[in-house]
PDB file of C-alpha atoms in Angstrom:
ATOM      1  CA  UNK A  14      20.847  -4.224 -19.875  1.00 46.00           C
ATOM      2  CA  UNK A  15      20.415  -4.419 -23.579  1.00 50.00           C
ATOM      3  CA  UNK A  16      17.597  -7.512 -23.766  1.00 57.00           C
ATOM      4  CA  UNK A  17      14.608  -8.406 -24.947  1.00 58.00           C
ATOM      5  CA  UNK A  18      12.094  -9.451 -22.480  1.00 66.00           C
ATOM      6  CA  UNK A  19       8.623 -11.422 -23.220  1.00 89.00           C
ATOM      7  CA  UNK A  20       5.865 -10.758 -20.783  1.00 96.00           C
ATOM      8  CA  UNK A  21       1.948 -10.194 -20.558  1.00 97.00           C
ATOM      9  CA  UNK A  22       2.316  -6.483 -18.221  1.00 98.00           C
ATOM     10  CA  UNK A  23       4.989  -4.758 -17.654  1.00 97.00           C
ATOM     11  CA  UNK A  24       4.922  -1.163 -15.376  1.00 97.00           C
ATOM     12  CA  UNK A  25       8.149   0.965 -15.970  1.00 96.00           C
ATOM     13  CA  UNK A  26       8.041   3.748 -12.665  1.00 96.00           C
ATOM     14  CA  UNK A  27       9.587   3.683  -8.903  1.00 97.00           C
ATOM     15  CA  UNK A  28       9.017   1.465  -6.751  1.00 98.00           C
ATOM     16  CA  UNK A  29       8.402   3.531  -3.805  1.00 97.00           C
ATOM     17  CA  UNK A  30       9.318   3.452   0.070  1.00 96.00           C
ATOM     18  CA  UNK A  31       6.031   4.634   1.871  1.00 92.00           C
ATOM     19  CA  UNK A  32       6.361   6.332   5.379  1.00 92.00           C
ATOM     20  CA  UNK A  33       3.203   6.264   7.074  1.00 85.00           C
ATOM     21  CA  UNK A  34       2.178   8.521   9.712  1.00 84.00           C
ATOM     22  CA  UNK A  35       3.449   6.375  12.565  1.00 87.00           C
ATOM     23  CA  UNK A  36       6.868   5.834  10.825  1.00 87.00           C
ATOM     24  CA  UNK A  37       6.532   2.528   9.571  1.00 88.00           C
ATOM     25  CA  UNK A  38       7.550   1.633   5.915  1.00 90.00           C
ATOM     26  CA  UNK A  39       6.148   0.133   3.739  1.00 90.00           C
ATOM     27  CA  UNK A  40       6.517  -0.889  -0.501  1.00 94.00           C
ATOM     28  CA  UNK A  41       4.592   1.213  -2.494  1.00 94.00           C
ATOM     29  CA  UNK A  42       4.166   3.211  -6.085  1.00 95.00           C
ATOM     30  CA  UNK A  43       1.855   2.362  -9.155  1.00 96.00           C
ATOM     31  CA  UNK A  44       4.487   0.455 -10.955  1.00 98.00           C
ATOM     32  CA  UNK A  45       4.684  -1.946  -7.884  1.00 98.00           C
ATOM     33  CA  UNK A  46       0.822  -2.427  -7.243  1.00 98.00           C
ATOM     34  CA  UNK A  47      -0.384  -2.630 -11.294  1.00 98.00           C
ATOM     35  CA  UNK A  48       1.906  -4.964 -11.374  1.00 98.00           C
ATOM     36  CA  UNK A  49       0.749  -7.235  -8.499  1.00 98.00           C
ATOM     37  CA  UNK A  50      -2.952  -6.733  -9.752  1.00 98.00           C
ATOM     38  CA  UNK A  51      -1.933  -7.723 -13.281  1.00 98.00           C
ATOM     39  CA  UNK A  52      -0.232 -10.813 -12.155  1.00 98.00           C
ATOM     40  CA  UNK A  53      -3.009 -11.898 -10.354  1.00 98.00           C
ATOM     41  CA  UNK A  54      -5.376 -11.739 -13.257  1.00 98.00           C
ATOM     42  CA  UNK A  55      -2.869 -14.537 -14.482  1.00 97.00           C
ATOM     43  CA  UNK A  56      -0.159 -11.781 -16.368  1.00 97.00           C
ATOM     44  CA  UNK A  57       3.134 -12.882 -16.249  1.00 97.00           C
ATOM     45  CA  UNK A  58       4.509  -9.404 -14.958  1.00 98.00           C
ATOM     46  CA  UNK A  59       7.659  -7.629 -14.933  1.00 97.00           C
ATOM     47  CA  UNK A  60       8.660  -4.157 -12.952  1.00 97.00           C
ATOM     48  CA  UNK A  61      11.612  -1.750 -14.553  1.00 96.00           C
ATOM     49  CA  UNK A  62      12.440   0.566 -11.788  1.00 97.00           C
ATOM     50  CA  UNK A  63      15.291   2.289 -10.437  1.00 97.00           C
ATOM     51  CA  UNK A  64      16.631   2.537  -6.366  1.00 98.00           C
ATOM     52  CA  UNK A  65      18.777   1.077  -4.608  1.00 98.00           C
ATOM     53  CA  UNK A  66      18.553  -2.938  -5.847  1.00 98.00           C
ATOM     54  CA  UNK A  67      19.094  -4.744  -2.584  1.00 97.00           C
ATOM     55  CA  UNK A  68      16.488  -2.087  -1.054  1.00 97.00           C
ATOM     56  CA  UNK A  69      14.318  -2.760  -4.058  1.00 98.00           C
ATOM     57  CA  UNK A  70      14.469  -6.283  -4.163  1.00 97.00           C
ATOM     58  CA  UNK A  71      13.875  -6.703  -0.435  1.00 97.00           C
ATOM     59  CA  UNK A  72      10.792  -4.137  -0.405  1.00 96.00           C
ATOM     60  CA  UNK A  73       8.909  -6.473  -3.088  1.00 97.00           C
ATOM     61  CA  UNK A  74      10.524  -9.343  -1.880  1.00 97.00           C
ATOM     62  CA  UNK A  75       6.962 -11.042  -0.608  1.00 95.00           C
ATOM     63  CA  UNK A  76       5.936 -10.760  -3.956  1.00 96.00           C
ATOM     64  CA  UNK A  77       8.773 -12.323  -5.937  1.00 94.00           C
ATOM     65  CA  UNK A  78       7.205 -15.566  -6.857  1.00 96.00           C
ATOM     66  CA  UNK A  79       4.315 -13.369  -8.616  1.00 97.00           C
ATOM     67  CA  UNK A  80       6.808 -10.804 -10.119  1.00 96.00           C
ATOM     68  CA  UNK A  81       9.523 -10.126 -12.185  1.00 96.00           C
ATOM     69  CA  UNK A  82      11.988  -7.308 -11.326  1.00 96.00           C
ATOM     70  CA  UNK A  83      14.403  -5.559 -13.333  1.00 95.00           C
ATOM     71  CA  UNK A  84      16.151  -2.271 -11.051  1.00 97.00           C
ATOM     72  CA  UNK A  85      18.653   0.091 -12.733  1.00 96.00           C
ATOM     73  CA  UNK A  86      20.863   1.253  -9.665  1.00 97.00           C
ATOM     74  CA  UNK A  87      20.771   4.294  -7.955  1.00 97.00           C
ATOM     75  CA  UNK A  88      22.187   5.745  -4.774  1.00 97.00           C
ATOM     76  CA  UNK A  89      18.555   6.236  -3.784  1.00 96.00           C
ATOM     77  CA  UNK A  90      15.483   4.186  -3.453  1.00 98.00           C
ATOM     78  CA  UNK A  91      12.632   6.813  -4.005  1.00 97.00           C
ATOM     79  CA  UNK A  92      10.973   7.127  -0.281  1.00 96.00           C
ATOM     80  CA  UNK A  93       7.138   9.260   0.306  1.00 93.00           C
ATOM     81  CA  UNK A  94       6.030  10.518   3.633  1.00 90.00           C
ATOM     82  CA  UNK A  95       2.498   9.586   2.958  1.00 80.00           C
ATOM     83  CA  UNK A  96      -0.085  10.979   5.184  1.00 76.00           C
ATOM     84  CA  UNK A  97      -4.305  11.294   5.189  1.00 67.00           C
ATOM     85  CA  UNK A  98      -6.617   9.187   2.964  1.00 62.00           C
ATOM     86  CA  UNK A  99      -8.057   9.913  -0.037  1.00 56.00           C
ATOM     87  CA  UNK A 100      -8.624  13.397  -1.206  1.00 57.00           C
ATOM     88  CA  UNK A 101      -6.705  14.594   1.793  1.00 65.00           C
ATOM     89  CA  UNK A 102      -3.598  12.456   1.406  1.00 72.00           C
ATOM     90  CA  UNK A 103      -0.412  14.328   1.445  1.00 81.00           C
ATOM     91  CA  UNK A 104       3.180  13.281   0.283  1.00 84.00           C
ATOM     92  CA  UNK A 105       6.242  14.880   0.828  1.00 89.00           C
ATOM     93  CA  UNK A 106       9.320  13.282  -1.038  1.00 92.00           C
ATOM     94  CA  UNK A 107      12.708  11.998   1.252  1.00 95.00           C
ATOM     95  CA  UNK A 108      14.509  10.682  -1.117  1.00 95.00           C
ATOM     96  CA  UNK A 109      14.432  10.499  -5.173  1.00 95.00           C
ATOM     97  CA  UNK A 110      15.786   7.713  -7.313  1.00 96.00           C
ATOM     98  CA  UNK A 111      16.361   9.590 -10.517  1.00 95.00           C
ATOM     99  CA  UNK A 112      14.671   8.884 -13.847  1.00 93.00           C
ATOM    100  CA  UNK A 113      14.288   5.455 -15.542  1.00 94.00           C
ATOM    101  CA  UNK A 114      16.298   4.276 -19.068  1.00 90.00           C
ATOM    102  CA  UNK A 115      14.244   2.220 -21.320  1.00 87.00           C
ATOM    103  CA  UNK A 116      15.303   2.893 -24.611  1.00 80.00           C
ATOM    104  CA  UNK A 117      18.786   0.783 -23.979  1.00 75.00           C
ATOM    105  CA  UNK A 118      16.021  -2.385 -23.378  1.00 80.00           C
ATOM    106  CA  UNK A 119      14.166  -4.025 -26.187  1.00 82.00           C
ATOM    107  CA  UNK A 120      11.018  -4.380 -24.190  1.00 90.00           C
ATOM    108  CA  UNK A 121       8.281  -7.138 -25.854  1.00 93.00           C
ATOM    109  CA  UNK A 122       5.018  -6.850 -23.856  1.00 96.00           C
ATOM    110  CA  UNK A 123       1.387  -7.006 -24.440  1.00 96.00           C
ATOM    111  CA  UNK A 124       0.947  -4.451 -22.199  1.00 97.00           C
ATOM    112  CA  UNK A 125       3.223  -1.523 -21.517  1.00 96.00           C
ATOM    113  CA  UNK A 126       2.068   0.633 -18.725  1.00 97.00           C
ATOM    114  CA  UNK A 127       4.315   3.810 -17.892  1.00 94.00           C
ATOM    115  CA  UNK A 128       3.529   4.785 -14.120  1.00 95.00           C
ATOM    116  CA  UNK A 129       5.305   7.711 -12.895  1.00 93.00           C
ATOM    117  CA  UNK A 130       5.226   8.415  -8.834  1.00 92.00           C
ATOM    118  CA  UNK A 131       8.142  11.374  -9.424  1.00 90.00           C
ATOM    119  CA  UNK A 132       8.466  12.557 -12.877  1.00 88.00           C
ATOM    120  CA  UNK A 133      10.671   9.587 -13.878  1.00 92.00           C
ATOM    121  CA  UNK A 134       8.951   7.756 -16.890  1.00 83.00           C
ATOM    122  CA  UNK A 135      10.209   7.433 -20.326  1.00 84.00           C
ATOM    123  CA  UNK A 136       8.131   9.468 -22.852  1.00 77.00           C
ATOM    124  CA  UNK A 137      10.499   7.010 -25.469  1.00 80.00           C
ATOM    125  CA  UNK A 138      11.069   3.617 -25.440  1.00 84.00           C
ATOM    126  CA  UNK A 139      11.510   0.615 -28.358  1.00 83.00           C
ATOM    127  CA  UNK A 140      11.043  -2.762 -28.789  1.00 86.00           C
ATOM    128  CA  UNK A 141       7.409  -5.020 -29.373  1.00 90.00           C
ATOM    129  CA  UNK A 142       4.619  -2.804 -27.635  1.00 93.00           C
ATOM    130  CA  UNK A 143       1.073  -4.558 -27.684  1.00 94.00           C
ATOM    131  CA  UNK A 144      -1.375  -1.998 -25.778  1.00 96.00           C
ATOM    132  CA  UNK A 145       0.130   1.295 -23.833  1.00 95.00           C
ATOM    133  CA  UNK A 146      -1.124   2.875 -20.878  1.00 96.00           C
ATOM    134  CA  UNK A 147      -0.641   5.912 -18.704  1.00 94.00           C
ATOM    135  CA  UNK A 148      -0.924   7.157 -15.380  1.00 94.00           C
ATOM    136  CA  UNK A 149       0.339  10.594 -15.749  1.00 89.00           C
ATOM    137  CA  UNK A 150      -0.432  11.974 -13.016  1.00 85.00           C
ATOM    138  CA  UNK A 151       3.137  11.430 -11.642  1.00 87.00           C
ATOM    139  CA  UNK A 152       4.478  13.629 -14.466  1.00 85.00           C
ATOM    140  CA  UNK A 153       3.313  16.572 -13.119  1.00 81.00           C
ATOM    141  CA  UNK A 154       4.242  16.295  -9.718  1.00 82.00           C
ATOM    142  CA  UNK A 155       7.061  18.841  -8.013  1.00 83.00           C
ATOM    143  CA  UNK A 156       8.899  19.202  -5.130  1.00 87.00           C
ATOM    144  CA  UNK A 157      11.319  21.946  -3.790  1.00 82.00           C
ATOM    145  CA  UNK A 158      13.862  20.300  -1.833  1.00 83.00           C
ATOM    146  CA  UNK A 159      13.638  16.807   0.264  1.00 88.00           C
ATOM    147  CA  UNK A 160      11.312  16.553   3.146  1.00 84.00           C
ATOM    148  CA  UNK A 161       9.068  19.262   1.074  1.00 85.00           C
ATOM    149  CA  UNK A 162       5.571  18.428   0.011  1.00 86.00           C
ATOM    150  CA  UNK A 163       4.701  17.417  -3.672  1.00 85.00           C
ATOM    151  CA  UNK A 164       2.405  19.727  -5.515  1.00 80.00           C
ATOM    152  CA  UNK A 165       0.972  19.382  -8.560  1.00 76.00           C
ATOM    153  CA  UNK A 166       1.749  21.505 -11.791  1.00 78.00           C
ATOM    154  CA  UNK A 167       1.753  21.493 -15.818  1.00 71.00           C
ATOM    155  CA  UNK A 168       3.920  18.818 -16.975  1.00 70.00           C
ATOM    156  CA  UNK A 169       6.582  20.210 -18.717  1.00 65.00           C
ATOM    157  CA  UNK A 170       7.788  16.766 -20.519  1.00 63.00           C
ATOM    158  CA  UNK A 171       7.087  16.020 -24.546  1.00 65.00           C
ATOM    159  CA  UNK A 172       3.469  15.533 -24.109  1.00 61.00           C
ATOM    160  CA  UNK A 173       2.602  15.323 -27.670  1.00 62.00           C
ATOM    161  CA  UNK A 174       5.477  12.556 -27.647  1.00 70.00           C
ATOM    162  CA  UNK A 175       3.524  10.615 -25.156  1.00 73.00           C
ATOM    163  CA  UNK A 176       0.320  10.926 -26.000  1.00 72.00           C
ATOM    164  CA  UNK A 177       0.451   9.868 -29.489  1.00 74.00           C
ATOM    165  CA  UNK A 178       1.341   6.237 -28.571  1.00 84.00           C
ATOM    166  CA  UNK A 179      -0.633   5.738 -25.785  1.00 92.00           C
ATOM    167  CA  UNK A 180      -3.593   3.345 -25.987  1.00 96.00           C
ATOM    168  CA  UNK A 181      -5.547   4.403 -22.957  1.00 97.00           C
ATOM    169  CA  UNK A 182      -4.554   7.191 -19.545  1.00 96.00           C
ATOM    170  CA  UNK A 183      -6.115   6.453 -15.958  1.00 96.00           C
ATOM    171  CA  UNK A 184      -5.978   9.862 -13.828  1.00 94.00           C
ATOM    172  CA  UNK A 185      -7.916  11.141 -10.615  1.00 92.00           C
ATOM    173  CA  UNK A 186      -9.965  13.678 -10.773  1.00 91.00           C
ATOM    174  CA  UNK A 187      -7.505  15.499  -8.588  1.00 86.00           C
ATOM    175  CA  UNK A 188      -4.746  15.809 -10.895  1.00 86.00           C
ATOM    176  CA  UNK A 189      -6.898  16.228 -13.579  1.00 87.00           C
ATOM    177  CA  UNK A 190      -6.621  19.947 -14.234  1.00 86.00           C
ATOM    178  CA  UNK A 191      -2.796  19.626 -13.909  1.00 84.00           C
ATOM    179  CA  UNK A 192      -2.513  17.022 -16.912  1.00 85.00           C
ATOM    180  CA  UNK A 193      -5.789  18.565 -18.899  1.00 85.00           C
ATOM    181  CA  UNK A 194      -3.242  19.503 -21.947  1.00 83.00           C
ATOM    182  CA  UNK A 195      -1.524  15.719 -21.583  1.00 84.00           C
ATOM    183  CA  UNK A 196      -5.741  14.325 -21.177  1.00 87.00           C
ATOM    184  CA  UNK A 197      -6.695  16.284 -24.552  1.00 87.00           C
ATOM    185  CA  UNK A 198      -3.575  15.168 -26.581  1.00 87.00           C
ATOM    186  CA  UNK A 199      -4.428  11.333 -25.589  1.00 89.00           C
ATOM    187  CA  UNK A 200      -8.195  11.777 -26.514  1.00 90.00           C
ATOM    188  CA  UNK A 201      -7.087  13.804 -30.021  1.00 89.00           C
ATOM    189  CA  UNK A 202      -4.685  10.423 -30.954  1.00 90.00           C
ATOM    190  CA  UNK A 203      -7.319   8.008 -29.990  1.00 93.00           C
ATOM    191  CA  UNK A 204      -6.792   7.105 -26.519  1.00 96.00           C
ATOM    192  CA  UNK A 205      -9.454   6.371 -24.183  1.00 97.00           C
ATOM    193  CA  UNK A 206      -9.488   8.342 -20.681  1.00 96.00           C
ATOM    194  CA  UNK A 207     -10.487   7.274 -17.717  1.00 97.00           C
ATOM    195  CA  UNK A 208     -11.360   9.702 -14.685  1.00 96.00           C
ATOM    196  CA  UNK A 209     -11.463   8.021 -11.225  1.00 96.00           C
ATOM    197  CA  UNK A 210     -13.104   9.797  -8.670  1.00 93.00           C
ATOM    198  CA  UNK A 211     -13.438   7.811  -5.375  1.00 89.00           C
ATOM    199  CA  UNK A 212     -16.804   7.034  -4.486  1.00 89.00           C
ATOM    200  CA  UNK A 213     -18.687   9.099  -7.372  1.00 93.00           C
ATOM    201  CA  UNK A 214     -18.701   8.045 -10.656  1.00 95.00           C
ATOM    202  CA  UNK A 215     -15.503   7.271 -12.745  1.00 97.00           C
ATOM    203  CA  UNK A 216     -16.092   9.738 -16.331  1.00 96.00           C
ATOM    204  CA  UNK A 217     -15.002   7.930 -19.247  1.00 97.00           C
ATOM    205  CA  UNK A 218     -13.334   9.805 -22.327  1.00 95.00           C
ATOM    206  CA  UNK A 219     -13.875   8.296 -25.696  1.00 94.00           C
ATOM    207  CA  UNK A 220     -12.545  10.224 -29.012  1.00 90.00           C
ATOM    208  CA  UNK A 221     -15.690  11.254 -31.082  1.00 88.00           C
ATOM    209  CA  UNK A 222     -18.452   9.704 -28.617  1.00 90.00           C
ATOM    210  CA  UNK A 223     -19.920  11.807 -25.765  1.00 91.00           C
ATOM    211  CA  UNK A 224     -18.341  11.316 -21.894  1.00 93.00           C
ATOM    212  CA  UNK A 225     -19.985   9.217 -19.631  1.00 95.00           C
ATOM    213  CA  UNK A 226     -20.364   9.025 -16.038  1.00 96.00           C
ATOM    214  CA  UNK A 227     -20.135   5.660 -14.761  1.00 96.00           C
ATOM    215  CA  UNK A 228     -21.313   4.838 -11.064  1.00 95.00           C
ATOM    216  CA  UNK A 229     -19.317   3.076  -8.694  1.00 93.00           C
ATOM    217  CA  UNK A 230     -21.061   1.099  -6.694  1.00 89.00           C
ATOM    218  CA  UNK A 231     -20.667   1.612  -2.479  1.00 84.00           C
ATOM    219  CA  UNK A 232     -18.381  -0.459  -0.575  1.00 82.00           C
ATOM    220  CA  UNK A 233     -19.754  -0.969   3.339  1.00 78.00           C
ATOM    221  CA  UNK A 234     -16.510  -1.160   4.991  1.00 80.00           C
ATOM    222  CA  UNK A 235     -13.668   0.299   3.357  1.00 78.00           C
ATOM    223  CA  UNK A 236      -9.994  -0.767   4.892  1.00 82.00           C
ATOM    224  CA  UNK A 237      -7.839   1.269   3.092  1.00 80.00           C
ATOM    225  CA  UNK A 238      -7.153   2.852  -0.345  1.00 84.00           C
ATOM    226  CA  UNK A 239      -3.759   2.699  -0.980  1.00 83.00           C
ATOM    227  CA  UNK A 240      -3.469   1.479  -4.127  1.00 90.00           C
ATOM    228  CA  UNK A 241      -6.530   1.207  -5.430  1.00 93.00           C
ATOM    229  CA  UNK A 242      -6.076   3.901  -8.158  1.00 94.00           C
ATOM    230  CA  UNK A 243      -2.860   2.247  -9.359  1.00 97.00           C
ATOM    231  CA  UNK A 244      -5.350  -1.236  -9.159  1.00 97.00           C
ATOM    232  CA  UNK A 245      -8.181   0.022 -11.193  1.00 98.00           C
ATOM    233  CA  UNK A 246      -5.411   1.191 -13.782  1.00 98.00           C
ATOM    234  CA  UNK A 247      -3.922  -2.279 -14.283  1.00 98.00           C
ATOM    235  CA  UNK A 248      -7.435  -4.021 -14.925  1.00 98.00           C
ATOM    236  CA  UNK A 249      -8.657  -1.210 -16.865  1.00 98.00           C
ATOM    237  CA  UNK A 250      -5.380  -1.713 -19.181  1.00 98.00           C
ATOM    238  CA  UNK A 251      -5.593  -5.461 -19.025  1.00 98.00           C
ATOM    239  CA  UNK A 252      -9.769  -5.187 -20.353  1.00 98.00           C
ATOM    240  CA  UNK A 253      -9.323  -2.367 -23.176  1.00 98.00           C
ATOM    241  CA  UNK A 254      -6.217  -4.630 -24.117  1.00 97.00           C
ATOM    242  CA  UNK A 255      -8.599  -8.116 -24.341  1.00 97.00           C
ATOM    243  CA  UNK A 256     -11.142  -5.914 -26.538  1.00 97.00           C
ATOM    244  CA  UNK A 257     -13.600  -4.889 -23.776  1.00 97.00           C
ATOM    245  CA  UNK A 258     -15.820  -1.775 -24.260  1.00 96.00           C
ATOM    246  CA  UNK A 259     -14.872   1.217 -22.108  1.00 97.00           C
ATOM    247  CA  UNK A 260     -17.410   0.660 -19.544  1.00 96.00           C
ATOM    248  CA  UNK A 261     -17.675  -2.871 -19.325  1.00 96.00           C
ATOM    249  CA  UNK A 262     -13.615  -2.375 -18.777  1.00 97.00           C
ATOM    250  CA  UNK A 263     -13.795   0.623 -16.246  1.00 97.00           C
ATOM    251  CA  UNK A 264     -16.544  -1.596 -14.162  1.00 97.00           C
ATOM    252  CA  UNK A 265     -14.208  -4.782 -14.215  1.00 97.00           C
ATOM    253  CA  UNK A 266     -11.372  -2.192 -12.788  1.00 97.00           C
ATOM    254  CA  UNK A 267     -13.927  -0.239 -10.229  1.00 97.00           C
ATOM    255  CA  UNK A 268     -14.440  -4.371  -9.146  1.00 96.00           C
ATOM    256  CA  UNK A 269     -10.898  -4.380  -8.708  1.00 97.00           C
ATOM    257  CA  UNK A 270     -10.318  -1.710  -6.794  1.00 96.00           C
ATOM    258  CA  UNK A 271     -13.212  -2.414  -4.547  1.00 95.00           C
ATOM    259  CA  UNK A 272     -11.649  -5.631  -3.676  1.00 96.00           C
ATOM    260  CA  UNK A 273      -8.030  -3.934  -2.867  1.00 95.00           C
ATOM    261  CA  UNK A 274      -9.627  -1.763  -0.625  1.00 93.00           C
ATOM    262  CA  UNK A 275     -11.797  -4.342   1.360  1.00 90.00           C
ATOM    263  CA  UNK A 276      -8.970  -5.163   3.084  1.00 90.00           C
ATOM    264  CA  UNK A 277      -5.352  -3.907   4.254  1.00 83.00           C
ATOM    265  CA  UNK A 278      -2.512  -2.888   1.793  1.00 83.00           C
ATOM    266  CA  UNK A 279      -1.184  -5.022  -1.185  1.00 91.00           C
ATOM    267  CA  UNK A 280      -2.180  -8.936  -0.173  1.00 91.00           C
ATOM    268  CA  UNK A 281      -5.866  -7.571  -0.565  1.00 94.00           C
ATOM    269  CA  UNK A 282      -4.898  -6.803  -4.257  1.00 96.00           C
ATOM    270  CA  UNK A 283      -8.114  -9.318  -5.691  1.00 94.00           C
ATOM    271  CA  UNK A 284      -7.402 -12.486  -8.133  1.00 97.00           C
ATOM    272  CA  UNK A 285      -9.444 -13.180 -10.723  1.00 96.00           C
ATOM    273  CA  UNK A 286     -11.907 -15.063  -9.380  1.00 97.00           C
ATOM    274  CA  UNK A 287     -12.913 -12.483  -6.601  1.00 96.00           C
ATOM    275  CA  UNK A 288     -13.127  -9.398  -8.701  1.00 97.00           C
ATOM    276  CA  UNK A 289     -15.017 -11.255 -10.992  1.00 96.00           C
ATOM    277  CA  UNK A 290     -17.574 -12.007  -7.722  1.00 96.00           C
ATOM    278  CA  UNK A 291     -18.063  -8.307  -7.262  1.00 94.00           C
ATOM    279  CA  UNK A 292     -18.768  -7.526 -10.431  1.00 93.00           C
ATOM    280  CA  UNK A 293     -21.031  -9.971 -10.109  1.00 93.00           C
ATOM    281  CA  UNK A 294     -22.401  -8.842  -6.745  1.00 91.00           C
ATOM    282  CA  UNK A 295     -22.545  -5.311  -8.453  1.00 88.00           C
ATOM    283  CA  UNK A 296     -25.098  -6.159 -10.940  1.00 87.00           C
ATOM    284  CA  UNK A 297     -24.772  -4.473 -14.201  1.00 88.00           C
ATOM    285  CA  UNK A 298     -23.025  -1.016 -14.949  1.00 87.00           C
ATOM    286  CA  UNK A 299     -25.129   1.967 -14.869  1.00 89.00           C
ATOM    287  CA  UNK A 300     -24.089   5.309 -16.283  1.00 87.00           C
ATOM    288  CA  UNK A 301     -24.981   8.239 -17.499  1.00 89.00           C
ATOM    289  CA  UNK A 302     -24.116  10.268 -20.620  1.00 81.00           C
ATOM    290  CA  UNK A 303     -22.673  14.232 -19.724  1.00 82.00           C
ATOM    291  CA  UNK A 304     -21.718  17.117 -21.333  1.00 66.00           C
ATOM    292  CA  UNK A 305     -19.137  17.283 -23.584  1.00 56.00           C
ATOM    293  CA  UNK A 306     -15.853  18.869 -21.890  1.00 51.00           C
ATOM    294  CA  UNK A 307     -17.150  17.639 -18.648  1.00 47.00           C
TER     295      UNK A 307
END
């Protein structure tokens, strides 16, 4: 698997089986969404996972002719009992695929964004790196034994490691105080941090400028929300990447996520032209500037 691979986005985390409350199944994880939502901005995207390949290459199997797929094998494809929305979701893990090898792959991408779902990223990795981003909140994630739910705790991977390469870190407010030590490395190497939040406004972290609380604008008739977080990481990435300001980029990914969630699971994932029409619709950003440590 030693190559070197040319593409726009690429996510490196499990693509996940999701088991929804009435037992259907469904592909899920933030490595499989970002992905989708980068290659509809016009990325050519590629997915390094790890599971089962035929399982793996059947789940995102709709979504072939929009992404590429690269899955180390493993006796298990990682499967989540998902249950609730939002704040109230709860996962429990089934099955785990085992962590993901990247330093054996020369990776060249504009965009590298490490997505963890079970504590399987790479904090190491080689090869021509453009932009890096990080959704961490999968690093601090535990379980006790299959069928158990996940809870979240201190990461106890080589933070420092991580967070001294990293460009930019998306994380929900609810993890937050689990990756606060991972959060304050990335803003003390010059990454930018973005805190979603729902329906209130996403807090944006800049090194050596004061946070700000950016509103997201209401959306009338929410569908569902899976996804969305892993969304609004992808275009976030994608605008800090083509030299956007912080907020201009975190209200081009709250557009994107807005548009996922207007209607059901990934084939509402938004192209270009229709995130770009709620921005519009939005009008501009409005924000606020907060106290420091907020």
């Amino acid at each position: 698997m030693n190559r070197f691979l040319q593409f726009d986005y690429t996510t490196v985390g499990h693509v996940t089986i999701d088991v929804l409350e009435d037992g259907s199944r469904r592909v899920g994880g933030t490595a499989f969404y970002s992905a989708l939502q980068a290659a509809r901005l016009g990325r050519r995207a590629l997915i390094v996972t790890r599971g089962r390949v035929r399982e793996v290459e059947e789940l995102v199997e709709p979504h072939r002719h929009e992404l590429e797929l690269r899955v180390q094998p493993a006796q298990h494809t990682t499967a989540l009992g998902t249950s609730g929305a939002g704040s109230q979701r709860c996962q429990r893990m089934l099955a785990w695929a085992g962590p993901i090898d990247v330093e054996q792959m020369a990776l060249d991408t504009a965009v590298l964004h490490l997505a963890p779902v079970a504590r399987e990223s790479p904090t190491r990795w080689r090869g021509s790196i453009g932009f890096v981003g990080v959704t961490p909140q999968g690093l601090a994630r535990r379980w006790s034994a299959l069928g158990e739910r996940i809870a979240s705790t201190q990461p106890d991977i080589d933070a420092a490691a991580l967070t001294s390469s990293c460009d930019a870190v998306v994380i929900s407010e609810h993890e937050r105080a689990s990756c606060a030590e991972l959060i304050a490395g990335a803003t003390a190497s010059g990454a930018i941090v973005a805190v979603t939040a729902g329906a209130r406004p996403t807090t944006i972290l800049e090194p050596g400028r004061p946070a700000v609380a950016l509103d997201v604008h209401a959306l009338e008739r929410p569908v569902g929300d899976l996804g969305a977080g892993d969304v609004f990481a992808a275009a976030f990435f994608i605008a800090l990447s083509d030299g956007r300001s912080a907020i201009d980029a975190a209200s081009f990914a709250n557009a994107a996520a807005a548009v996922r969630m207007s209607g059901a699971d990934a084939d509402a994932v938004g192209r270009t032209e229709a995130i770009w029409a709620r921005l519009a619709s939005d009008g501009p950003p409005t924000f606020t500037h907060v106290a420091r440590g907020v």
